[in-house]
C-alpha positions as MATLAB code, in Angstrom:
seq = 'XXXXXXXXXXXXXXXXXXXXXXXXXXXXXXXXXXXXXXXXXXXXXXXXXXXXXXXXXXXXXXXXXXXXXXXXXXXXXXXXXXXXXXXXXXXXXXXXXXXXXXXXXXXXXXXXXXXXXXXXXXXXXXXXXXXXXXXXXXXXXXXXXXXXXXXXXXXXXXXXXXXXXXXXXXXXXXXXXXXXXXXXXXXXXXXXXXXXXXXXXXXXXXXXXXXXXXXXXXXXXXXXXXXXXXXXXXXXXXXXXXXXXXXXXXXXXXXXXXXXX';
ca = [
      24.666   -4.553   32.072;
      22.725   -6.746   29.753;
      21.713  -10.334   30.872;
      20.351  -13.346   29.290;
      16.825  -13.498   31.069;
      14.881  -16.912   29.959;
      11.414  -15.893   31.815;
       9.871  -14.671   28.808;
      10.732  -18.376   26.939;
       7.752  -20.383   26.238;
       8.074  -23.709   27.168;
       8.596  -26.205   24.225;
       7.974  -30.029   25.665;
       8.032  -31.948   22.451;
       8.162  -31.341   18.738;
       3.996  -30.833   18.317;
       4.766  -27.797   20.194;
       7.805  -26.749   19.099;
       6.369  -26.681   15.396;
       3.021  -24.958   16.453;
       4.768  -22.085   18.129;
       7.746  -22.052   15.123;
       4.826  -21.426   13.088;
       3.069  -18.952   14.903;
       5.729  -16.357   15.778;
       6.094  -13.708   13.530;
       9.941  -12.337   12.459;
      11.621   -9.986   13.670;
      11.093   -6.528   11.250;
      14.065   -4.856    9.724;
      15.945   -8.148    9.906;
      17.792   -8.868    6.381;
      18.076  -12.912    7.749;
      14.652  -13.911    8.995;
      14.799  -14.299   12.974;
      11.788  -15.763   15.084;
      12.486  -14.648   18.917;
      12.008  -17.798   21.272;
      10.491  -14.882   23.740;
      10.332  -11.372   23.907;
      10.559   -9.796   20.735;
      13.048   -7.403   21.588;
      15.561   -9.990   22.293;
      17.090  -11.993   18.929;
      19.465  -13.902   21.134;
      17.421  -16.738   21.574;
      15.154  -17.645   18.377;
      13.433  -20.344   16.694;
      13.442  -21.405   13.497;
      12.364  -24.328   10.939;
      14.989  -26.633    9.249;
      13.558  -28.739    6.773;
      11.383  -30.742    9.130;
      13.377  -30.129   12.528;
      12.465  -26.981   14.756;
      15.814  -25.407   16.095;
      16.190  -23.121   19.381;
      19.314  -21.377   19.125;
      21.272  -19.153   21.738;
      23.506  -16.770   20.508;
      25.726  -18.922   17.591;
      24.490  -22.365   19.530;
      22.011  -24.099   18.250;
      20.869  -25.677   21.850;
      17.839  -28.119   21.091;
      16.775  -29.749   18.292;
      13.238  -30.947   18.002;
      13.355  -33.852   15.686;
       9.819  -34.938   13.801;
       9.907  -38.608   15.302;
       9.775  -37.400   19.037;
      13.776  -37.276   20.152;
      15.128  -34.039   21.141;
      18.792  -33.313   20.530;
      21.295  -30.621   23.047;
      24.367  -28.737   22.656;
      26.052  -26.950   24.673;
      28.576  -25.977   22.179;
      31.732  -26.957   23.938;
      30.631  -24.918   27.056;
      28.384  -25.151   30.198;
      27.444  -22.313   30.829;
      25.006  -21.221   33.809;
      23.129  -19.405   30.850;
      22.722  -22.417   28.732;
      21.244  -24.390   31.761;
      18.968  -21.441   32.247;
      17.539  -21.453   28.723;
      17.012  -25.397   28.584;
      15.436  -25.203   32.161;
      12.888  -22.538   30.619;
      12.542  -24.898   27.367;
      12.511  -28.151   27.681;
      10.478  -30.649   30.230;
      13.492  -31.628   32.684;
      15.969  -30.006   34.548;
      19.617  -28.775   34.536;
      22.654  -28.548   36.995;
      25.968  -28.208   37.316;
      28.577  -31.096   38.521;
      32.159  -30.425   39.703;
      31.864  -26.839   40.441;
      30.390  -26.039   37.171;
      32.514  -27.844   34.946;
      29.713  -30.110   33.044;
      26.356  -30.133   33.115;
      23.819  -32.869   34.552;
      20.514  -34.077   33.001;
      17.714  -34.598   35.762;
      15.427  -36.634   34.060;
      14.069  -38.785   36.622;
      15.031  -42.775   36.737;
      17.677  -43.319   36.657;
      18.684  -39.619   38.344;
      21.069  -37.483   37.035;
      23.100  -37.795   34.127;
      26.193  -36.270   32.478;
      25.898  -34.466   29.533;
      28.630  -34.378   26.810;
      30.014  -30.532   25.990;
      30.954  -30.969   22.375;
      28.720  -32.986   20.962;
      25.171  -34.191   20.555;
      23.079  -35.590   23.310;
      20.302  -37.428   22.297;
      16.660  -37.628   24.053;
      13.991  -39.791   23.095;
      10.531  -40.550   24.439;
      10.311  -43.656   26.824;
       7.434  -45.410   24.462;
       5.699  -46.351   27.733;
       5.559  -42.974   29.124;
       6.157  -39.741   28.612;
       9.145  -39.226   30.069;
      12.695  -38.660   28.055;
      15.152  -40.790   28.292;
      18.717  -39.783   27.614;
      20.327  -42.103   25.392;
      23.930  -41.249   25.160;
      24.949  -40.305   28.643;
      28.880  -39.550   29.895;
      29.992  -41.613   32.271;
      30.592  -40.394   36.121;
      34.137  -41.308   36.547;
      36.207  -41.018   39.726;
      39.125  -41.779   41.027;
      40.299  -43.251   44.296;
      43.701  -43.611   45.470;
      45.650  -46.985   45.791;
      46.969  -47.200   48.779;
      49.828  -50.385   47.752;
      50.622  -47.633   44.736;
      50.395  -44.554   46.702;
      52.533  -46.325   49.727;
      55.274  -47.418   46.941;
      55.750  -44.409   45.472;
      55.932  -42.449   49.063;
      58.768  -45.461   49.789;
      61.048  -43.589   47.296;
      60.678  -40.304   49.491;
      60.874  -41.974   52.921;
      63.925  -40.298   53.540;
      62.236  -36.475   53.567;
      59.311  -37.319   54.631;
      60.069  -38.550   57.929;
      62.393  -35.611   58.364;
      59.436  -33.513   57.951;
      57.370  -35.222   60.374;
      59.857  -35.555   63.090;
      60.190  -31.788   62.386;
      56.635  -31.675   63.204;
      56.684  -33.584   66.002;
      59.364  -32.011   67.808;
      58.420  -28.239   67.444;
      54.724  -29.404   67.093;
      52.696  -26.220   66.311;
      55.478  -23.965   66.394;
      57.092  -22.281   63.339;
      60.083  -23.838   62.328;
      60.738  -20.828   60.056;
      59.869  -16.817   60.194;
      60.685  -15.895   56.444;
      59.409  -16.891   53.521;
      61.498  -19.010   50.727;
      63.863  -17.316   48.731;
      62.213  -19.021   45.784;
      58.451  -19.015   45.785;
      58.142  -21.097   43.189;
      59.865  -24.542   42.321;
      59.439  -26.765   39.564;
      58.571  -30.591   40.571;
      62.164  -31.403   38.933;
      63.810  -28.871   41.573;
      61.533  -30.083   44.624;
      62.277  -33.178   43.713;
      65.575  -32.790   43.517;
      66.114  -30.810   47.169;
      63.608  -34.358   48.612;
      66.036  -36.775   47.346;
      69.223  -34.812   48.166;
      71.846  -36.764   51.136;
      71.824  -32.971   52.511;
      69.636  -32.183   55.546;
      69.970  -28.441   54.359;
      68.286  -29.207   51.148;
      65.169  -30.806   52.951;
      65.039  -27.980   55.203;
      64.535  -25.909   51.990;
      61.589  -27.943   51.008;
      59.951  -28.342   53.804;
      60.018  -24.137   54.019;
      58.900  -24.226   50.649;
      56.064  -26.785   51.224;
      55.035  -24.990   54.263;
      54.824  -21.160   52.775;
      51.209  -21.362   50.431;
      51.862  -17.616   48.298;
      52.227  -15.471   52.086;
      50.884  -17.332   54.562;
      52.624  -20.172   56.579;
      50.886  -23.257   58.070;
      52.813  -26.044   59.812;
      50.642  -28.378   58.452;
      51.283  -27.778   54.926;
      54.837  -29.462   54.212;
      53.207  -33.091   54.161;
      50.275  -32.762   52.935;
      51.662  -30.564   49.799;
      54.576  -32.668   49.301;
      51.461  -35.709   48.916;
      49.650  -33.700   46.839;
      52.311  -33.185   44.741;
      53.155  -36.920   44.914;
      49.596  -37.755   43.750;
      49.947  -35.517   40.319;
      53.231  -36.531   39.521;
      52.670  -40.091   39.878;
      48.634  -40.234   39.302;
      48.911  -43.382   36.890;
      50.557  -45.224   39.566;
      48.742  -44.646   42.492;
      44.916  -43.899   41.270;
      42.564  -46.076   40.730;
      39.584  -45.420   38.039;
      35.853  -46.043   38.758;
      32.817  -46.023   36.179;
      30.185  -45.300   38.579;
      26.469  -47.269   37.333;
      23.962  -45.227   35.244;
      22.974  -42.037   37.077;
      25.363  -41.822   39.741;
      27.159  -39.435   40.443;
      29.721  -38.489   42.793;
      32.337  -35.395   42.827;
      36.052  -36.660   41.978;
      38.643  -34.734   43.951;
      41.117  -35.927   41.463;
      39.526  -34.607   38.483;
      41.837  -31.083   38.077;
      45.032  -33.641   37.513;
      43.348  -35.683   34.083;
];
């Protein structure tokens, strides 16, 4: 199976470079659209070329980095971030790259001040600190997170009181016991129909919940039943009981609440 390998890249630090090797490479032969490999000239994935005055690294049908003549340096990622695009900038440029939130976006290390979010669509600029050498990313994303508020999260659990101390008591009286052998009849319900069986005047109907809320696909854990039914709580109701934070310049921390924006 074929993979993107980036240890035959030459390493491209600023645009001097980028236009001296551009110019020295030779094309590809038997190519009807002139393509300058970025490595090993069996492999046309990754190439360089000239346009007008920029010098352009492309991967695959991204252009990734775009050396501009006055010193700034300009990434895609072409809507994705991929572990192959880090790989390929790693090998490139003069900083490094890592994943945040599993994977999901893509940091810039790039010293002070640490690691920064970089957008997926869009451009994300680089120039040259004029009292160094070092880049300095100029259009950063934000690190946002999301905390939950407790007055918010305590007013909306008010509205469920009813179910969820029946659930707890449950707990408390058969403690780690199973209250149930078999599975729900139903192993899925919408949030309408939980809803619905959580509000419900009939202890029957909260029974049915709480089996549901305990049973995750085939396996049963007593804990389950609360802490689902607050998870559940927490999407339906996330404007209500979460809080945003903007985190300063080049910190970042993971936000457990990210999957429900």
């Amino acid at each position: 199976m074929f993979r993107a390998n980036p240890n035959d890249v030459k390493v491209l630090r600023n645009y001097d470079e980028a236009s001296r090797w551009e110019a020295k490479v030779k094309p590809m032969r038997g190519r009807a659209v002139e393509c300058k490999p970025l490595g090993a000239r069996n492999k046309s994935h990754a190439n360089i070329r000239r346009e007008n005055d920029d010098i352009v690294v492309r991967l695959y049908n991204t252009d990734i980095v775009r050396y501009k003549p006055d010193g700034s340096i300009i990434i895609r990622q072409g809507g994705y971030a991929s572990q192959t695009t880090r790989k390929y900038l790693d090998a490139v440029l003069p900083m490094w790259f890592a994943s945040h939130q599993g994977g999901a976006t893509t940091v810039a290390l790039v010293g002070v001040p640490g690691s920064q979010i970089m957008h997926s669509n869009g451009d994300n600029i680089f120039t040259v600190d004029p009292n160094s050498v070092r880049l300095v990313f100029t259009n950063p994303v934000p690190c946002i997170v999301h905390k939950v508020n407790r007055k918010g999260m305590n007013a909306v659990r008010a509205k469920y009181a009813v179910f969820i101390n029946y659930m707890k008591n449950i707990r408390k009286l058969l403690g780690e016991e199973r209250f149930t052998s078999e599975p729900p009849e139903k192993r899925y319900l919408s949030d309408d129909e939980l809803l619905a069986l959580a509000t419900s005047s009939e202890p029957s109907d909260h029974y049915t919940a709480m089996v549901y809320l305990a049973w995750n696909g085939y396996y049963f854990n007593p804990r389950n039943p609360v802490i689902r039914f607050n998870t559940i709580l927490v999407r339906l109701y996330r404007d209500e009981v979460l809080d945003t934070h903007t985190l300063p310049d080049g910190v970042l921390k993971h936000d457990k609440f990210k999957s429900l924006f």
